[in-house]
Amino acid sequence: TQFDSEIAALVGSEDLEVTMTDLQSQLNSKTSEYHSTRGMLENVLQSRAHLKKEYMKLKSQGSEEGYRSHVHKLVIQEKLAEDLDILCTGLDNSLMAFHSMKMAQINAFIKELWHHTYRGTEIDSIEIVSDVDEAMEPESTSAPTRRSYNYRVVMHVGDASMDMRGRCSAGQKVLACLVIRMALAESFCHECGILALDEPTTNLDKNTMESLAASLADVVRVRKRQSNFQLLLITHDETFIDLLGSRELSNHYLKVYVDDNGHSKVKTCSISELLP
């Protein structure tokens, strides 16, 4: 036959050896692929058997009971989240109410002190105004809205109100800072016995200086009942010291001076020595 003829022609030739080598290589490759696939199949069968065993174990232990337990935990967590949300809302409302109350109290002190100290006619009163900025959180989070306050000082002139920054004199600015600090101290530091003022008369005219001394005298009289109250005043203005002394706030003051050796010294001086 033709096949026998082709076989007879290939016997003893190099083409037969090449063909046999190629076929052997293909056989080895297919055998390796077969063993790899067989190993994967055995792994899948083992995993299946393991999962089936775990399933039967859970079924025998009562999977329904485990499901109910997880549902109970989920419901409790949801209720806790709702309660915390109510608590946070109540706390936020309380803080807002406290902030409004303290701002009203501070502005009442500021108004009273300003009327007692300011002797000009350009400004009727001043107050602190707080602007609320609410930063919205991303929709993907459940975090509450963050609230921040921007404070500014507003002056009232007749029916008009405007920001004080850049519209007042140096003396008015200094007096406003002193009044605000004294109002803050009265509102938040009533149990704190120290009221410290550093060079409070800078840029103040004579009339305003006298009014400030009178206001300090009123503060001292009110706080005198507080056993730990102390007014600490640092100034180079002996006239202001004289004004405080004339209102019987103190009989003496401490003076810092430099001796002949260039050393700083402190001595007690009588305010009466400043009086003409």
GROMACS .gro file of C-alpha atoms in nm:
model
  276
    1THR     CA    1   0.000   0.000   0.000
    2GLN     CA    2   0.095   0.367  -0.019
    3PHE     CA    3   0.136   0.381   0.363
    4ASP     CA    4   0.371   0.085   0.360
    5SER     CA    5   0.566   0.246   0.082
    6GLU     CA    6   0.605   0.572   0.279
    7ILE     CA    7   0.716   0.375   0.590
    8ALA     CA    8   0.968   0.183   0.388
    9ALA     CA    9   1.101   0.509   0.243
   10LEU     CA   10   1.145   0.664   0.590
   11VAL     CA   11   1.322   0.363   0.747
   12GLY     CA   12   1.683   0.448   0.807
   13SER     CA   13   1.637   0.816   0.712
   14GLU     CA   14   1.700   1.123   0.933
   15ASP     CA   15   1.340   1.253   0.876
   16LEU     CA   16   1.205   0.960   1.075
   17GLU     CA   17   1.423   1.039   1.373
   18VAL     CA   18   1.317   1.408   1.368
   19THR     CA   19   0.953   1.311   1.346
   20MET     CA   20   0.984   1.067   1.638
   21THR     CA   21   1.162   1.330   1.852
   22ASP     CA   22   0.888   1.587   1.783
   23LEU     CA   23   0.615   1.337   1.865
   24GLN     CA   24   0.790   1.240   2.189
   25SER     CA   25   0.813   1.608   2.289
   26GLN     CA   26   0.444   1.658   2.224
   27LEU     CA   27   0.364   1.348   2.424
   28ASN     CA   28   0.568   1.470   2.720
   29SER     CA   29   0.396   1.812   2.708
   30LYS     CA   30   0.048   1.656   2.700
   31THR     CA   31   0.140   1.421   2.983
   32SER     CA   32   0.261   1.714   3.199
   33GLU     CA   33  -0.058   1.909   3.123
   34TYR     CA   34  -0.266   1.602   3.214
   35HIS     CA   35  -0.095   1.560   3.551
   36SER     CA   36  -0.133   1.934   3.626
   37THR     CA   37  -0.502   1.927   3.543
   38ARG     CA   38  -0.545   1.612   3.751
   39GLY     CA   39  -0.378   1.783   4.049
   40MET     CA   40  -0.610   2.088   4.018
   41LEU     CA   41  -0.911   1.857   4.001
   42GLU     CA   42  -0.802   1.678   4.317
   43ASN     CA   43  -0.762   2.016   4.499
   44VAL     CA   44  -1.111   2.121   4.393
   45LEU     CA   45  -1.254   1.790   4.513
   46GLN     CA   46  -1.074   1.826   4.846
   47SER     CA   47  -1.204   2.184   4.891
   48ARG     CA   48  -1.552   2.068   4.806
   49ALA     CA   49  -1.533   1.791   5.062
   50HIS     CA   50  -1.402   2.034   5.326
   51LEU     CA   51  -1.680   2.284   5.260
   52LYS     CA   52  -1.940   2.011   5.269
   53LYS     CA   53  -1.802   1.895   5.603
   54GLU     CA   54  -1.813   2.251   5.745
   55TYR     CA   55  -2.166   2.295   5.618
   56MET     CA   56  -2.282   1.979   5.787
   57LYS     CA   57  -2.107   2.083   6.107
   58LEU     CA   58  -2.279   2.425   6.112
   59LYS     CA   59  -2.609   2.263   6.027
   60SER     CA   60  -2.574   2.022   6.317
   61GLN     CA   61  -2.486   2.310   6.556
   62GLY     CA   62  -2.793   2.510   6.461
   63SER     CA   63  -2.719   2.778   6.202
   64GLU     CA   64  -3.058   2.938   6.265
   65GLU     CA   65  -2.957   3.018   6.621
   66GLY     CA   66  -2.633   3.177   6.499
   67TYR     CA   67  -2.827   3.383   6.245
   68ARG     CA   68  -3.060   3.512   6.517
   69SER     CA   69  -2.762   3.601   6.737
   70HIS     CA   70  -2.605   3.810   6.459
   71VAL     CA   71  -2.937   3.980   6.386
   72HIS     CA   72  -2.972   4.072   6.755
   73LYS     CA   73  -2.623   4.222   6.755
   74LEU     CA   74  -2.701   4.422   6.441
   75VAL     CA   75  -3.025   4.561   6.587
   76ILE     CA   76  -2.847   4.658   6.912
   77GLN     CA   77  -2.576   4.841   6.717
   78GLU     CA   78  -2.837   5.028   6.514
   79LYS     CA   79  -3.020   5.133   6.832
   80LEU     CA   80  -2.693   5.245   6.990
   81ALA     CA   81  -2.616   5.454   6.681
   82GLU     CA   82  -2.960   5.618   6.704
   83ASP     CA   83  -2.912   5.693   7.076
   84LEU     CA   84  -2.566   5.840   7.014
   85ASP     CA   85  -2.709   6.058   6.737
   86ILE     CA   86  -2.977   6.187   6.977
   87LEU     CA   87  -2.709   6.251   7.241
   88CYS     CA   88  -2.485   6.438   6.996
   89THR     CA   89  -2.777   6.651   6.876
   90GLY     CA   90  -2.875   6.737   7.234
   91LEU     CA   91  -2.517   6.820   7.326
   92ASP     CA   92  -2.478   7.038   7.019
   93ASN     CA   93  -2.799   7.226   7.100
   94SER     CA   94  -2.683   7.274   7.461
   95LEU     CA   95  -2.347   7.411   7.345
   96MET     CA   96  -2.524   7.649   7.107
   97ALA     CA   97  -2.753   7.770   7.387
   98PHE     CA   98  -2.456   7.813   7.624
   99HIS     CA   99  -2.263   8.004   7.356
  100SER     CA  100  -2.556   8.239   7.295
  101MET     CA  101  -2.601   8.294   7.670
  102LYS     CA  102  -2.231   8.372   7.726
  103MET     CA  103  -2.217   8.604   7.424
  104ALA     CA  104  -2.517   8.796   7.556
  105GLN     CA  105  -2.352   8.818   7.899
  106ILE     CA  106  -2.019   8.935   7.754
  107ASN     CA  107  -2.185   9.199   7.536
  108ALA     CA  108  -2.384   9.325   7.835
  109PHE     CA  109  -2.058   9.375   8.029
  110ILE     CA  110  -1.897   9.538   7.725
  111LYS     CA  111  -2.187   9.781   7.682
  112GLU     CA  112  -2.182   9.878   8.049
  113LEU     CA  113  -1.805   9.925   8.062
  114TRP     CA  114  -1.802  10.121   7.736
  115HIS     CA  115  -2.065  10.365   7.863
  116HIS     CA  116  -1.864  10.411   8.184
  117THR     CA  117  -1.527  10.469   8.016
  118TYR     CA  118  -1.575  10.622   7.672
  119ARG     CA  119  -1.627  10.996   7.676
  120GLY     CA  120  -1.638  11.059   7.303
  121THR     CA  121  -1.943  11.099   7.081
  122GLU     CA  122  -1.835  10.906   6.771
  123ILE     CA  123  -1.931  10.558   6.901
  124ASP     CA  124  -2.245  10.480   7.101
  125SER     CA  125  -2.154  10.121   7.191
  126ILE     CA  126  -1.957   9.818   7.079
  127GLU     CA  127  -2.023   9.446   7.083
  128ILE     CA  128  -1.875   9.115   6.971
  129VAL     CA  129  -2.057   8.948   6.683
  130SER     CA  130  -2.003   8.583   6.598
  131ASP     CA  131  -2.058   8.452   6.248
  132VAL     CA  132  -2.116   8.077   6.219
  133ASP     CA  133  -1.950   7.873   5.945
  134GLU     CA  134  -2.077   7.518   5.899
  135ALA     CA  135  -1.847   7.284   5.707
  136MET     CA  136  -2.044   7.008   5.539
  137GLU     CA  137  -1.895   6.661   5.560
  138PRO     CA  138  -1.880   6.435   5.251
  139GLU     CA  139  -2.203   6.248   5.180
  140SER     CA  140  -2.023   5.918   5.217
  141THR     CA  141  -1.962   5.976   5.588
  142SER     CA  142  -2.205   6.002   5.877
  143ALA     CA  143  -1.992   6.255   6.068
  144PRO     CA  144  -2.180   6.556   6.205
  145THR     CA  145  -2.146   6.901   6.054
  146ARG     CA  146  -1.846   7.088   6.190
  147ARG     CA  147  -1.926   7.437   6.316
  148SER     CA  148  -1.674   7.720   6.357
  149TYR     CA  149  -1.718   8.078   6.474
  150ASN     CA  150  -1.565   8.394   6.334
  151TYR     CA  151  -1.568   8.677   6.586
  152ARG     CA  152  -1.554   9.046   6.503
  153VAL     CA  153  -1.602   9.370   6.695
  154VAL     CA  154  -1.888   9.589   6.573
  155MET     CA  155  -1.948   9.950   6.673
  156HIS     CA  156  -2.291  10.114   6.679
  157VAL     CA  157  -2.339  10.476   6.582
  158GLY     CA  158  -2.703  10.577   6.593
  159ASP     CA  159  -2.895  10.326   6.382
  160ALA     CA  160  -2.585  10.223   6.187
  161SER     CA  161  -2.358   9.928   6.269
  162MET     CA  162  -2.020   9.859   6.115
  163ASP     CA  163  -1.701   9.667   6.179
  164MET     CA  164  -1.465   9.852   6.409
  165ARG     CA  165  -1.149   9.732   6.234
  166GLY     CA  166  -0.997  10.010   6.028
  167ARG     CA  167  -1.266  10.264   6.128
  168CYS     CA  168  -1.153  10.377   6.475
  169SER     CA  169  -0.869  10.577   6.624
  170ALA     CA  170  -0.576  10.426   6.811
  171GLY     CA  171  -0.723  10.538   7.144
  172GLN     CA  172  -1.064  10.389   7.065
  173LYS     CA  173  -0.894  10.064   6.962
  174VAL     CA  174  -0.695  10.043   7.287
  175LEU     CA  175  -1.003  10.120   7.497
  176ALA     CA  176  -1.210   9.860   7.309
  177CYS     CA  177  -0.940   9.595   7.373
  178LEU     CA  178  -0.934   9.679   7.744
  179VAL     CA  179  -1.313   9.676   7.774
  180ILE     CA  180  -1.340   9.342   7.592
  181ARG     CA  181  -1.069   9.182   7.807
  182MET     CA  182  -1.233   9.305   8.125
  183ALA     CA  183  -1.571   9.175   8.005
  184LEU     CA  184  -1.421   8.835   7.921
  185ALA     CA  185  -1.260   8.822   8.264
  186GLU     CA  186  -1.591   8.902   8.433
  187SER     CA  187  -1.772   8.635   8.228
  188PHE     CA  188  -1.527   8.345   8.236
  189CYS     CA  189  -1.278   8.412   8.516
  190HIS     CA  190  -1.495   8.519   8.805
  191GLU     CA  191  -1.328   8.262   9.030
  192CYS     CA  192  -0.984   8.365   8.906
  193GLY     CA  193  -0.845   8.632   9.137
  194ILE     CA  194  -0.597   8.803   8.902
  195LEU     CA  195  -0.682   9.080   8.655
  196ALA     CA  196  -0.363   9.188   8.472
  197LEU     CA  197  -0.339   9.502   8.256
  198ASP     CA  198  -0.018   9.593   8.072
  199GLU     CA  199   0.016   9.961   7.976
  200PRO     CA  200  -0.362  10.016   7.958
  201THR     CA  201  -0.336  10.394   7.901
  202THR     CA  202  -0.149  10.377   7.568
  203ASN     CA  203  -0.304  10.624   7.317
  204LEU     CA  204  -0.579  10.723   7.565
  205ASP     CA  205  -0.665  11.089   7.609
  206LYS     CA  206  -0.705  11.246   7.952
  207ASN     CA  207  -1.084  11.209   7.973
  208THR     CA  208  -1.078  10.845   7.864
  209MET     CA  209  -0.796  10.772   8.109
  210GLU     CA  210  -1.002  10.916   8.394
  211SER     CA  211  -1.302  10.707   8.285
  212LEU     CA  212  -1.088  10.392   8.274
  213ALA     CA  213  -0.964  10.459   8.626
  214ALA     CA  214  -1.325  10.499   8.741
  215SER     CA  215  -1.426  10.173   8.573
  216LEU     CA  216  -1.136   9.988   8.734
  217ALA     CA  217  -1.241  10.132   9.068
  218ASP     CA  218  -1.594   9.994   9.012
  219VAL     CA  219  -1.453   9.652   8.923
  220VAL     CA  220  -1.236   9.649   9.234
  221ARG     CA  221  -1.527   9.746   9.458
  222VAL     CA  222  -1.742   9.465   9.316
  223ARG     CA  223  -1.464   9.206   9.334
  224LYS     CA  224  -1.338   9.319   9.674
  225ARG     CA  225  -1.564   9.060   9.835
  226GLN     CA  226  -1.357   8.794   9.659
  227SER     CA  227  -1.077   8.701   9.899
  228ASN     CA  228  -0.825   8.608   9.629
  229PHE     CA  229  -0.878   8.909   9.401
  230GLN     CA  230  -0.564   9.086   9.278
  231LEU     CA  231  -0.536   9.372   9.026
  232LEU     CA  232  -0.197   9.368   8.853
  233LEU     CA  233  -0.126   9.691   8.666
  234ILE     CA  234   0.190   9.766   8.469
  235THR     CA  235   0.231  10.126   8.355
  236HIS     CA  236   0.478  10.411   8.306
  237ASP     CA  237   0.202  10.667   8.349
  238GLU     CA  238   0.227  10.814   8.700
  239THR     CA  239  -0.080  11.026   8.632
  240PHE     CA  240  -0.286  10.712   8.594
  241ILE     CA  241  -0.145  10.577   8.921
  242ASP     CA  242  -0.243  10.905   9.082
  243LEU     CA  243  -0.598  10.869   8.946
  244LEU     CA  244  -0.626  10.519   9.091
  245GLY     CA  245  -0.489  10.640   9.424
  246SER     CA  246  -0.738  10.923   9.443
  247ARG     CA  247  -1.017  10.665   9.423
  248GLU     CA  248  -0.874  10.483   9.725
  249LEU     CA  249  -0.788  10.168   9.530
  250SER     CA  250  -0.443  10.147   9.684
  251ASN     CA  251  -0.207  10.341   9.909
  252HIS     CA  252   0.117  10.233   9.750
  253TYR     CA  253   0.271  10.088   9.435
  254LEU     CA  254   0.588   9.901   9.338
  255LYS     CA  255   0.841  10.093   9.130
  256VAL     CA  256   1.109   9.928   8.919
  257TYR     CA  257   1.428  10.135   8.883
  258VAL     CA  258   1.794  10.090   8.795
  259ASP     CA  259   2.052  10.151   9.067
  260ASP     CA  260   2.400  10.302   9.026
  261ASN     CA  261   2.542   9.960   8.937
  262GLY     CA  262   2.295   9.910   8.652
  263HIS     CA  263   2.091   9.651   8.840
  264SER     CA  264   1.710   9.649   8.834
  265LYS     CA  265   1.556   9.705   9.174
  266VAL     CA  266   1.202   9.717   9.311
  267LYS     CA  267   1.089   9.946   9.588
  268THR     CA  268   0.758  10.029   9.751
  269CYS     CA  269   0.642  10.388   9.702
  270SER     CA  270   0.349  10.574   9.849
  271ILE     CA  271   0.093  10.704   9.602
  272SER     CA  272   0.058  11.014   9.818
  273GLU     CA  273   0.405  11.116   9.702
  274LEU     CA  274   0.265  11.157   9.350
  275LEU     CA  275  -0.014  11.389   9.466
  276PRO     CA  276   0.059  11.762   9.415
   0.00000   0.00000   0.00000
